[in-house]
RNA sequence: GGCGACAUGGCCGAGUGGCUAGGCAGAGGUCUGCAAAACCUCGUACGGCGGUUCGAAUCCGCCUGUCGCCUCCA
């Protein structure tokens, strides 16, 4: 059943090609995605990345893979500004907010999950914190020193890039090029400018520091992902994801550390999502043009004229491919909102209908079209187009009185893809109050029916208009009046 | 400077060497007390210039434009 005609192919940054997806140990799949550095509110760019990988996760599970999804929380500050002289991000934020770095990390970890929950992003199976894995990181650094891939100077430990012949295989960057870059700080104790820190000795006043064989200090940024992915997914695993901008240096360094430490291939498939742009510019924290998710949800931002529901944001993002840039505009959001509303309306109509006298619906062709779209490197935009086509056709049949004889089966599949894979099921129907609301609206419909029978159109229009104000849309059809709640 | 992407109809946005993407907006029609919804119908787009080909928006080259990475960043 899982193999209609096509099989899942994913674009692997390592080969720069689409490759047939074949897990190392089927049906198990290990997936690691770089999580946020928790020193600020999550913005639309985070949403694109994590919604994309959420659908990737959901689709893999739809294909019956047993996925373990690990996403780190970076709660150790990393350096700000140029070279190694900058200030720790979390420490800086802590100073600005007059609190402790761990308090900052806790606060933004909370808001991160809050916002992701709102976007209907499934929680990772494991969300390891960098600060909770200092011993693992130290152990990895020790291994690298033993194997001659790292060296210690003045309490600092650096990875020696020239000791790794494969360095650059992900980003296509060569050593000579890195060295020629004039913007690389050379005034440090590193042997070579491209060497990167595994452990840094803490300055006086540095707030986050730990004991290590080399100094009181803190780990380099890249080593946390290597150590934690190794701990929870093993020395080799299937998928590593993250934002395009992490390709270099972060992911390149992860590969170097992990492969030099373990002597085997680190990750089989590297997946990178593209950026969200705003007026053609990358949206980013450091660029100061980021609109946070909370601001979208409340509408409280100078570039927003109103608030936008989380499901609209999710749907909007899924309408473009994860490897394409997504250019944000309120016009585009509005189009997405209307489109989603129509999709929900179709789903609701189908959900309310029952098996009818019509021909059986070809669920297999539905499934095949959807799988073909998603098998092509998780083409969610195409997948949504397939949903529209089939939902439209189904609604047409139902409206024409020829509801398919196997509608139950169709509904089950719709639930699987719309809810299970895309995560865009209509919300707000199902809680206890819904029944009361339905009853009340039904009552008003009855009253209005009498008014219409008496040609009291003033009253019937008032009922309809006032209900619309409340977000309830009445629709008069041949077989009576139906309604939709916003 | 080095490396790498992208340029599709009013807007958003998929895509394959030859066949309707899809969504939003718009036009006409059916239905209706009126409306809404639904249903039916409608747009023939692919940055520029060359080349390959029977045929290219889809392959190659050049040009123009936009963007990303090379520094923390989803």
Coordinates of N, CA, C and O in Angstrom, one line a residue, chain A residues 14-186:
Chain A
X14 N 24.3 16.7 0.5 CA 25.6 16.1 0.3 C 25.9 15.8 -1.2 O 27.0 16.0 -1.7
X15 N 24.9 15.3 -1.9 CA 25.1 14.9 -3.3 C 24.6 16.0 -4.2 O 24.8 15.9 -5.4
X16 N 23.8 16.9 -3.7 CA 23.1 17.9 -4.5 C 22.2 17.3 -5.5 O 22.0 17.7 -6.6
X17 N 21.6 16.2 -5.1 CA 20.7 15.5 -6.0 C 19.5 14.9 -5.2 O 19.6 14.7 -4.0
X18 N 18.5 14.6 -5.9 CA 17.4 13.8 -5.3 C 17.8 12.3 -5.3 O 18.2 11.8 -6.3
X19 N 17.7 11.7 -4.1 CA 18.1 10.3 -4.0 C 16.9 9.5 -3.5 O 16.1 10.0 -2.7
X20 N 16.9 8.2 -3.8 CA 15.9 7.3 -3.3 C 16.2 7.2 -1.8 O 17.3 7.1 -1.3
X21 N 15.1 7.3 -1.0 CA 15.2 7.3 0.5 C 15.3 5.8 0.9 O 14.3 5.1 0.8
X22 N 16.4 5.4 1.5 CA 16.5 4.1 2.0 C 17.2 4.1 3.4 O 18.4 4.4 3.5
X23 N 16.4 4.0 4.4 CA 16.9 4.1 5.8 C 18.0 3.0 6.1 O 18.0 2.0 5.4
X24 N 18.9 3.4 7.0 CA 19.9 2.4 7.4 C 19.4 1.2 8.0 O 19.9 0.1 7.7
X25 N 18.4 1.3 8.8 CA 17.8 0.1 9.5 C 16.3 0.2 9.4 O 15.6 0.5 10.4
X26 N 15.7 -0.1 8.3 CA 14.3 0.0 8.2 C 13.6 -1.0 9.1 O 14.2 -2.1 9.3
X27 N 12.4 -0.7 9.7 CA 11.6 0.5 9.4 C 12.0 1.7 10.3 O 11.2 2.6 10.3
X28 N 13.1 1.6 11.0 CA 13.5 2.7 11.8 C 14.2 3.8 11.1 O 15.0 3.6 10.2
X29 N 13.9 5.0 11.5 CA 14.5 6.2 10.9 C 14.9 7.1 12.1 O 14.1 7.4 13.0
X30 N 16.2 7.5 12.0 CA 16.7 8.5 13.0 C 16.8 9.9 12.3 O 17.3 10.0 11.3
X31 N 16.1 10.8 13.0 CA 16.1 12.2 12.4 C 16.5 13.2 13.4 O 15.9 13.2 14.5
X32 N 17.4 14.0 13.0 CA 17.9 15.1 13.9 C 17.8 16.4 13.2 O 18.2 16.6 12.1
X33 N 17.1 17.4 13.9 CA 17.0 18.7 13.3 C 17.5 19.7 14.3 O 17.2 19.7 15.5
X34 N 18.3 20.7 13.8 CA 18.9 21.7 14.6 C 17.8 22.5 15.2 O 17.0 23.1 14.5
X35 N 17.7 22.6 16.5 CA 16.7 23.4 17.2 C 17.1 24.8 17.4 O 18.2 25.2 17.0
X36 N 16.3 25.6 18.1 CA 16.6 27.0 18.3 C 17.6 27.3 19.4 O 17.8 26.5 20.3
X37 N 18.3 28.4 19.2 CA 19.1 29.0 20.3 C 18.1 29.8 21.1 O 17.5 30.8 20.5
X38 N 17.8 29.5 22.3 CA 16.7 30.1 23.0 C 17.1 31.4 23.8 O 17.3 31.4 25.0
X39 N 17.2 32.4 23.0 CA 17.5 33.7 23.6 C 16.6 34.8 23.1 O 16.8 36.0 23.2
X40 N 15.5 34.4 22.3 CA 14.6 35.4 21.8 C 13.4 34.6 21.3 O 13.3 33.4 21.2
X41 N 12.3 35.4 20.9 CA 11.1 34.8 20.5 C 11.3 34.2 19.1 O 12.0 34.7 18.3
X42 N 10.6 33.1 18.9 CA 10.6 32.4 17.6 C 9.9 33.3 16.6 O 8.9 33.9 16.9
X43 N 10.5 33.3 15.4 CA 9.8 34.1 14.3 C 9.4 33.3 13.2 O 9.5 32.0 13.2
X44 N 8.9 33.9 12.1 CA 8.4 33.2 11.0 C 9.4 32.3 10.3 O 9.0 31.2 9.8
X45 N 10.6 32.7 10.4 CA 11.7 31.8 9.8 C 11.8 30.5 10.5 O 11.9 29.4 9.9
X46 N 11.7 30.5 11.9 CA 11.7 29.3 12.6 C 10.4 28.4 12.2 O 10.5 27.2 12.1
X47 N 9.3 29.1 12.1 CA 8.1 28.4 11.7 C 8.3 27.7 10.4 O 7.9 26.5 10.3
X48 N 8.9 28.3 9.4 CA 9.1 27.6 8.1 C 9.9 26.3 8.3 O 9.5 25.3 7.8
X49 N 10.9 26.5 9.0 CA 11.8 25.3 9.2 C 11.1 24.2 10.0 O 11.1 23.0 9.5
X50 N 10.5 24.5 11.1 CA 10.0 23.5 12.0 C 8.6 22.9 11.4 O 8.3 21.8 11.7
X51 N 7.9 23.8 10.7 CA 6.7 23.2 10.1 C 7.1 22.3 8.9 O 6.5 21.2 8.8
X52 N 8.1 22.7 8.2 CA 8.6 21.8 7.1 C 9.0 20.4 7.7 O 8.6 19.4 7.2
X53 N 9.8 20.4 8.7 CA 10.3 19.2 9.2 C 9.2 18.4 9.9 O 9.2 17.2 10.0
X54 N 8.2 19.2 10.4 CA 7.1 18.5 11.0 C 6.3 17.7 10.0 O 5.9 16.5 10.2
X55 N 6.1 18.3 8.8 CA 5.4 17.5 7.8 C 6.3 16.4 7.2 O 5.8 15.3 6.9
X56 N 7.6 16.6 7.2 CA 8.5 15.5 6.8 C 8.4 14.3 7.8 O 8.2 13.2 7.4
X57 N 8.4 14.7 9.1 CA 8.2 13.7 10.1 C 6.9 12.9 10.0 O 6.8 11.7 10.0
X58 N 5.8 13.7 9.8 CA 4.5 13.1 9.7 C 4.3 12.3 8.5 O 3.7 11.2 8.5
X59 N 5.0 12.7 7.4 CA 4.9 11.9 6.2 C 5.6 10.6 6.3 O 5.2 9.5 5.9
X60 N 6.8 10.7 6.9 CA 7.5 9.4 7.1 C 6.7 8.4 8.0 O 6.7 7.2 7.7
X61 N 6.0 9.0 9.0 CA 5.2 8.1 9.8 C 4.0 7.6 9.0 O 3.6 6.4 9.2
X62 N 3.5 8.4 8.2 CA 2.4 8.0 7.3 C 2.8 6.8 6.4 O 2.1 5.9 6.1
X63 N 4.1 6.8 6.0 CA 4.7 5.7 5.3 C 5.0 4.5 6.1 O 5.7 3.6 5.7
X64 N 4.7 4.6 7.4 CA 4.9 3.5 8.4 C 6.3 3.4 8.8 O 6.7 2.3 9.4
X65 N 7.1 4.4 8.7 CA 8.5 4.3 9.3 C 8.3 4.6 10.8 O 7.5 5.4 11.2
X66 N 9.2 4.0 11.5 CA 9.2 4.3 13.0 C 10.3 5.3 13.2 O 11.5 5.0 13.2
X67 N 9.9 6.5 13.3 CA 10.9 7.6 13.4 C 11.2 8.0 14.8 O 10.2 8.2 15.6
X68 N 12.4 8.2 15.1 CA 12.8 8.9 16.3 C 13.3 10.3 15.9 O 14.3 10.4 15.2
X69 N 12.6 11.3 16.5 CA 12.9 12.6 16.1 C 13.5 13.4 17.2 O 12.9 13.6 18.3
X70 N 14.7 13.8 17.0 CA 15.5 14.5 18.0 C 15.7 15.9 17.6 O 16.2 16.2 16.4
X71 N 15.4 16.9 18.4 CA 15.7 18.3 18.1 C 16.3 19.0 19.4 O 15.6 19.0 20.4
X72 N 17.5 19.5 19.2 CA 18.1 20.1 20.4 C 17.6 21.4 20.8 O 16.9 22.1 20.0
X73 N 17.8 21.8 22.0 CA 17.6 23.1 22.5 C 18.9 23.7 22.8 O 19.6 23.2 23.7
X74 N 19.4 24.7 22.1 CA 20.7 25.3 22.4 C 20.5 26.4 23.5 O 20.0 27.5 23.2
X75 N 20.9 26.0 24.7 CA 20.7 26.9 25.8 C 22.1 27.3 26.4 O 22.2 27.8 27.5
X76 N 23.1 27.1 25.6 CA 24.4 27.6 26.0 C 24.6 28.8 25.0 O 24.3 28.7 23.8
X77 N 25.1 29.9 25.5 CA 25.2 31.0 24.7 C 26.4 30.8 23.7 O 27.3 30.0 24.0
X78 N 26.3 31.3 22.5 CA 27.4 31.3 21.6 C 27.8 32.7 21.3 O 27.2 33.6 21.8
X79 N 28.9 32.8 20.7 CA 29.5 34.1 20.6 C 28.8 35.1 19.7 O 28.2 34.7 18.7
X80 N 28.8 36.3 20.1 CA 28.2 37.3 19.4 C 29.3 38.2 18.7 O 30.4 38.3 19.3
X81 N 29.0 38.7 17.6 CA 30.0 39.7 17.0 C 31.1 38.9 16.3 O 31.0 37.8 16.0
X82 N 32.1 39.7 16.0 CA 33.2 39.1 15.2 C 34.2 38.2 16.1 O 34.4 38.4 17.2
X83 N 34.7 37.2 15.4 CA 35.7 36.4 15.9 C 35.3 35.8 17.3 O 34.1 35.4 17.5
X84 N 36.2 35.6 18.1 CA 36.0 34.9 19.4 C 35.9 35.9 20.5 O 35.8 35.5 21.7
X85 N 35.9 37.2 20.2 CA 35.9 38.1 21.3 C 34.5 38.6 21.7 O 34.4 39.4 22.6
X86 N 33.6 38.2 21.0 CA 32.2 38.6 21.3 C 31.7 38.1 22.6 O 32.3 37.3 23.4
X87 N 30.5 38.6 22.9 CA 29.9 38.2 24.2 C 28.9 37.1 23.9 O 28.3 37.0 22.9
X88 N 28.7 36.3 24.9 CA 27.8 35.2 24.9 C 26.4 35.7 24.7 O 25.9 36.6 25.4
X89 N 25.6 35.1 23.8 CA 24.3 35.6 23.5 C 23.3 35.6 24.6 O 22.6 36.5 24.9
X90 N 23.4 34.4 25.3 CA 22.4 34.3 26.4 C 22.9 35.2 27.6 O 22.0 35.8 28.2
X91 N 24.2 35.3 27.8 CA 24.7 36.2 28.8 C 24.3 37.6 28.5 O 23.9 38.4 29.4
X92 N 24.4 38.0 27.3 CA 24.1 39.4 26.9 C 22.6 39.7 27.1 O 22.3 40.7 27.7
X93 N 21.8 38.7 26.7 CA 20.4 38.9 26.9 C 20.0 38.9 28.3 O 19.2 39.7 28.8
X94 N 20.7 38.1 29.1 CA 20.5 38.1 30.5 C 20.9 39.4 31.2 O 20.1 39.9 32.0
X95 N 21.9 40.0 30.7 CA 22.3 41.3 31.3 C 21.3 42.3 30.9 O 20.9 43.1 31.7
X96 N 20.8 42.3 29.7 CA 19.8 43.2 29.2 C 18.5 43.1 30.0 O 17.9 44.0 30.4
X97 N 18.2 41.8 30.3 CA 16.9 41.6 31.0 C 17.1 41.4 32.5 O 16.2 41.1 33.2
X98 N 18.3 41.6 32.9 CA 18.7 41.5 34.3 C 18.2 40.2 34.9 O 17.5 40.2 35.9
X99 N 18.6 39.2 34.3 CA 18.3 37.9 34.8 C 19.4 36.9 34.5 O 20.4 37.3 34.0
X100 N 19.3 35.7 35.0 CA 20.3 34.7 34.8 C 20.2 34.0 33.4 O 19.1 33.9 32.9
X101 N 21.3 33.6 32.8 CA 21.2 33.0 31.5 C 20.2 31.8 31.5 O 19.5 31.6 30.5
X102 N 20.2 31.0 32.6 CA 19.3 29.9 32.5 C 17.8 30.3 32.6 O 16.9 29.6 32.1
X103 N 17.6 31.5 33.2 CA 16.3 32.0 33.2 C 15.8 32.4 31.8 O 14.7 32.2 31.4
X104 N 16.7 33.0 31.1 CA 16.5 33.4 29.7 C 16.2 32.1 28.9 O 15.2 32.1 28.2
X105 N 17.0 31.1 29.0 CA 16.8 29.9 28.3 C 15.5 29.3 28.6 O 14.8 28.8 27.7
X106 N 15.2 29.3 29.9 CA 13.9 28.6 30.3 C 12.7 29.4 29.7 O 11.8 28.8 29.1
X107 N 12.8 30.7 29.7 CA 11.7 31.5 29.2 C 11.5 31.3 27.7 O 10.3 31.1 27.3
X108 N 12.5 31.3 27.0 CA 12.4 31.2 25.5 C 12.2 29.8 25.1 O 11.7 29.6 24.0
X109 N 12.6 28.8 25.9 CA 12.2 27.5 25.6 C 10.7 27.3 25.7 O 10.1 26.7 24.8
X110 N 10.2 27.9 26.7 CA 8.7 27.8 26.9 C 8.0 28.5 25.8 O 7.1 27.9 25.2
X111 N 8.4 29.7 25.4 CA 7.6 30.4 24.3 C 7.8 29.7 23.0 O 6.9 29.7 22.2
X112 N 9.0 29.1 22.8 CA 9.2 28.3 21.6 C 8.2 27.2 21.5 O 7.5 27.0 20.4
X113 N 8.1 26.4 22.5 CA 7.2 25.3 22.4 C 5.7 25.7 22.4 O 4.9 25.2 21.7
X114 N 5.4 26.8 23.1 CA 4.1 27.4 23.0 C 3.7 27.7 21.6 O 2.6 27.4 21.1
X115 N 4.6 28.4 20.9 CA 4.3 28.8 19.5 C 4.3 27.7 18.6 O 3.5 27.6 17.6
X116 N 5.2 26.7 18.8 CA 5.2 25.5 17.9 C 3.9 24.7 18.1 O 3.3 24.2 17.2
X117 N 3.4 24.6 19.4 CA 2.2 23.9 19.6 C 1.0 24.6 18.9 O 0.2 24.0 18.3
X118 N 1.1 25.9 18.9 CA 0.0 26.7 18.2 C 0.0 26.4 16.7 O -1.1 26.3 16.1
X119 N 1.2 26.2 16.2 CA 1.3 25.9 14.8 C 1.0 24.4 14.5 O 1.2 24.0 13.3
X120 N 0.7 23.7 15.5 CA 0.4 22.2 15.4 C 1.6 21.5 14.9 O 1.5 20.5 14.2
X121 N 2.8 21.9 15.4 CA 4.0 21.2 15.1 C 4.1 20.1 16.2 O 4.1 20.5 17.4
X122 N 4.3 18.9 15.9 CA 4.4 17.8 16.9 C 5.7 18.0 17.7 O 6.7 18.4 17.1
X123 N 5.6 17.7 18.9 CA 6.8 17.7 19.8 C 7.8 16.7 19.3 O 7.5 15.6 19.0
X124 N 9.1 17.0 19.4 CA 10.1 16.0 19.1 C 10.0 14.9 20.1 O 9.5 15.1 21.2
X125 N 10.5 13.7 19.8 CA 10.6 12.6 20.8 C 11.5 12.9 21.9 O 11.3 12.6 23.0
X126 N 12.6 13.6 21.5 CA 13.6 14.0 22.5 C 14.0 15.4 22.2 O 14.3 15.7 21.0
X127 N 14.0 16.3 23.2 CA 14.5 17.7 23.1 C 15.7 17.9 24.0 O 15.6 18.5 25.0
X128 N 16.8 17.4 23.6 CA 18.0 17.5 24.5 C 18.5 18.9 24.7 O 18.6 19.6 23.7
X129 N 18.9 19.3 25.9 CA 19.4 20.6 26.1 C 21.0 20.5 26.1 O 21.5 19.5 26.6
X130 N 21.6 21.4 25.5 CA 23.1 21.4 25.4 C 23.7 21.4 26.8 O 24.6 20.7 27.0
X131 N 23.1 22.2 27.7 CA 23.7 22.3 29.0 C 23.6 21.0 29.8 O 24.3 20.7 30.8
X132 N 22.6 20.2 29.4 CA 22.4 18.9 30.1 C 23.4 17.8 29.5 O 23.3 16.7 29.9
X133 N 24.2 18.2 28.6 CA 25.1 17.2 27.9 C 26.5 17.6 27.9 O 27.2 17.4 26.9
X134 N 26.9 18.3 28.9 CA 28.3 18.8 28.9 C 29.3 17.6 29.0 O 30.3 17.6 28.3
X135 N 29.0 16.6 29.9 CA 30.0 15.4 29.9 C 30.1 14.7 28.6 O 31.2 14.3 28.2
X136 N 29.0 14.6 27.8 CA 29.1 13.9 26.5 C 29.9 14.7 25.6 O 30.7 14.2 24.8
X137 N 29.8 16.0 25.7 CA 30.6 16.9 24.8 C 32.1 16.8 25.1 O 32.9 16.8 24.3
X138 N 32.4 16.8 26.5 CA 33.8 16.7 26.9 C 34.4 15.4 26.4 O 35.5 15.4 25.9
X139 N 33.6 14.4 26.6 CA 34.0 13.1 26.1 C 34.4 13.0 24.6 O 35.4 12.5 24.2
X140 N 33.6 13.7 23.9 CA 33.8 13.7 22.4 C 35.1 14.5 22.1 O 35.9 14.1 21.3
X141 N 35.2 15.6 22.8 CA 36.4 16.4 22.6 C 37.7 15.6 23.0 O 38.7 15.6 22.3
X142 N 37.6 14.8 24.1 CA 38.7 14.0 24.5 C 39.1 13.0 23.4 O 40.3 12.8 23.1
X143 N 38.0 12.4 22.8 CA 38.3 11.4 21.7 C 39.0 12.1 20.6 O 39.9 11.5 20.0
X144 N 38.5 13.3 20.2 CA 39.1 14.0 19.1 C 40.6 14.3 19.4 O 41.4 14.3 18.5
X145 N 40.9 14.7 20.6 CA 42.3 15.0 20.9 C 43.1 13.7 20.8 O 44.2 13.7 20.2
X146 N 42.6 12.6 21.4 CA 43.3 11.3 21.3 C 43.6 10.9 19.9 O 44.7 10.4 19.6
X147 N 42.7 11.1 19.0 CA 42.8 10.7 17.7 C 43.6 11.7 16.8 O 43.8 11.6 15.6
X148 N 44.1 12.8 17.5 CA 44.9 13.7 16.7 C 44.2 14.7 15.9 O 44.7 15.3 14.9
X149 N 42.9 14.9 16.1 CA 42.1 15.8 15.3 C 41.9 17.2 16.1 O 41.2 18.1 15.5
X150 N 42.4 17.2 17.3 CA 42.1 18.5 18.1 C 43.3 18.7 19.0 O 44.1 17.8 19.3
X151 N 43.5 20.0 19.3 CA 44.7 20.3 20.2 C 44.2 21.4 21.2 O 43.3 22.1 21.0
X152 N 45.0 21.4 22.3 CA 44.6 22.4 23.4 C 45.7 23.5 23.4 O 46.9 23.2 23.3
X153 N 45.2 24.7 23.6 CA 46.1 25.9 23.8 C 45.5 26.8 24.8 O 44.4 27.2 24.6
X154 N 46.2 27.0 25.9 CA 45.8 27.9 26.9 C 44.4 27.7 27.4 O 43.6 28.6 27.6
X155 N 44.0 26.4 27.6 CA 42.7 26.1 28.1 C 41.6 26.1 27.0 O 40.5 25.7 27.3
X156 N 42.0 26.4 25.8 CA 41.1 26.3 24.7 C 41.4 25.1 23.9 O 42.5 24.7 23.8
X157 N 40.4 24.4 23.3 CA 40.6 23.3 22.5 C 40.0 23.6 21.1 O 38.9 24.1 21.0
X158 N 40.8 23.3 20.1 CA 40.4 23.6 18.7 C 40.4 22.3 17.9 O 41.2 21.5 18.1
X159 N 39.5 22.3 16.9 CA 39.5 21.2 16.0 C 40.4 21.6 14.9 O 40.4 22.7 14.3
X160 N 41.3 20.6 14.5 CA 42.3 20.9 13.5 C 41.8 20.5 12.1 O 41.8 19.3 11.8
X161 N 41.3 21.5 11.4 CA 40.6 21.2 10.1 C 41.5 20.5 9.1 O 41.0 19.6 8.4
X162 N 42.7 20.8 9.1 CA 43.6 20.2 8.1 C 43.8 18.7 8.4 O 44.3 18.0 7.5
X163 N 43.4 18.2 9.5 CA 43.5 16.8 9.8 C 42.4 16.0 9.2 O 42.4 14.8 9.3
X164 N 41.4 16.7 8.7 CA 40.2 16.0 8.1 C 40.2 16.2 6.6 O 39.8 17.3 6.1
X165 N 40.6 15.2 5.8 CA 40.6 15.4 4.3 C 39.3 15.6 3.7 O 39.1 16.2 2.6
X166 N 38.2 15.2 4.5 CA 36.9 15.3 3.9 C 36.2 16.7 4.2 O 35.1 17.0 3.8
X167 N 36.9 17.5 5.0 CA 36.3 18.7 5.4 C 35.9 19.6 4.2 O 36.7 19.8 3.3
X168 N 34.7 20.0 4.2 CA 34.2 20.8 3.0 C 33.3 20.0 2.1 O 32.7 20.5 1.1
X169 N 33.0 18.7 2.4 CA 32.2 17.9 1.5 C 30.8 18.3 1.4 O 30.1 18.0 0.5
X170 N 30.3 18.9 2.5 CA 28.9 19.3 2.5 C 28.7 20.6 1.8 O 27.8 20.8 0.9
X171 N 29.5 21.6 2.1 CA 29.3 22.9 1.6 C 30.1 23.2 0.3 O 29.9 24.2 -0.3
X172 N 30.9 22.3 0.0 CA 31.7 22.5 -1.3 C 32.8 23.5 -1.1 O 33.3 24.1 -2.1
X173 N 33.1 23.8 0.1 CA 34.2 24.8 0.4 C 35.5 24.1 0.6 O 35.7 23.1 1.1
X174 N 36.5 24.8 0.1 CA 37.9 24.3 0.2 C 38.7 25.1 1.2 O 38.4 26.2 1.5
X175 N 39.7 24.4 1.7 CA 40.4 25.1 2.8 C 41.1 26.4 2.3 O 41.0 27.4 3.0
X176 N 41.7 26.3 1.2 CA 42.4 27.5 0.7 C 41.5 28.7 0.6 O 41.8 29.8 0.9
X177 N 40.2 28.4 0.3 CA 39.2 29.5 0.2 C 38.9 30.1 1.5 O 38.8 31.3 1.7
X178 N 38.8 29.2 2.5 CA 38.5 29.6 3.8 C 39.6 30.5 4.3 O 39.4 31.6 5.0
X179 N 40.9 30.1 4.0 CA 42.0 30.9 4.5 C 42.1 32.3 3.8 O 42.5 33.2 4.5
X180 N 41.7 32.3 2.6 CA 41.8 33.6 1.9 C 40.8 34.6 2.3 O 40.9 35.8 2.0
X181 N 39.8 34.1 3.0 CA 38.8 35.0 3.4 C 39.3 36.0 4.4 O 39.8 35.7 5.5
X182 N 39.4 37.3 4.1 CA 40.0 38.3 4.9 C 39.2 38.6 6.2 O 39.7 39.2 7.1
X183 N 38.0 38.1 6.2 CA 37.2 38.5 7.3 C 37.4 37.5 8.5 O 36.8 37.7 9.6
X184 N 38.1 36.5 8.2 CA 38.3 35.5 9.3 C 39.4 36.1 10.3 O 40.4 36.6 9.9
X185 N 39.0 36.1 11.5 CA 39.9 36.6 12.6 C 41.2 35.7 12.6 O 41.1 34.5 12.7
X186 N 42.3 36.3 12.5 CA 43.5 35.5 12.6 C 44.3 35.7 13.9 O 45.2 35.0 14.3

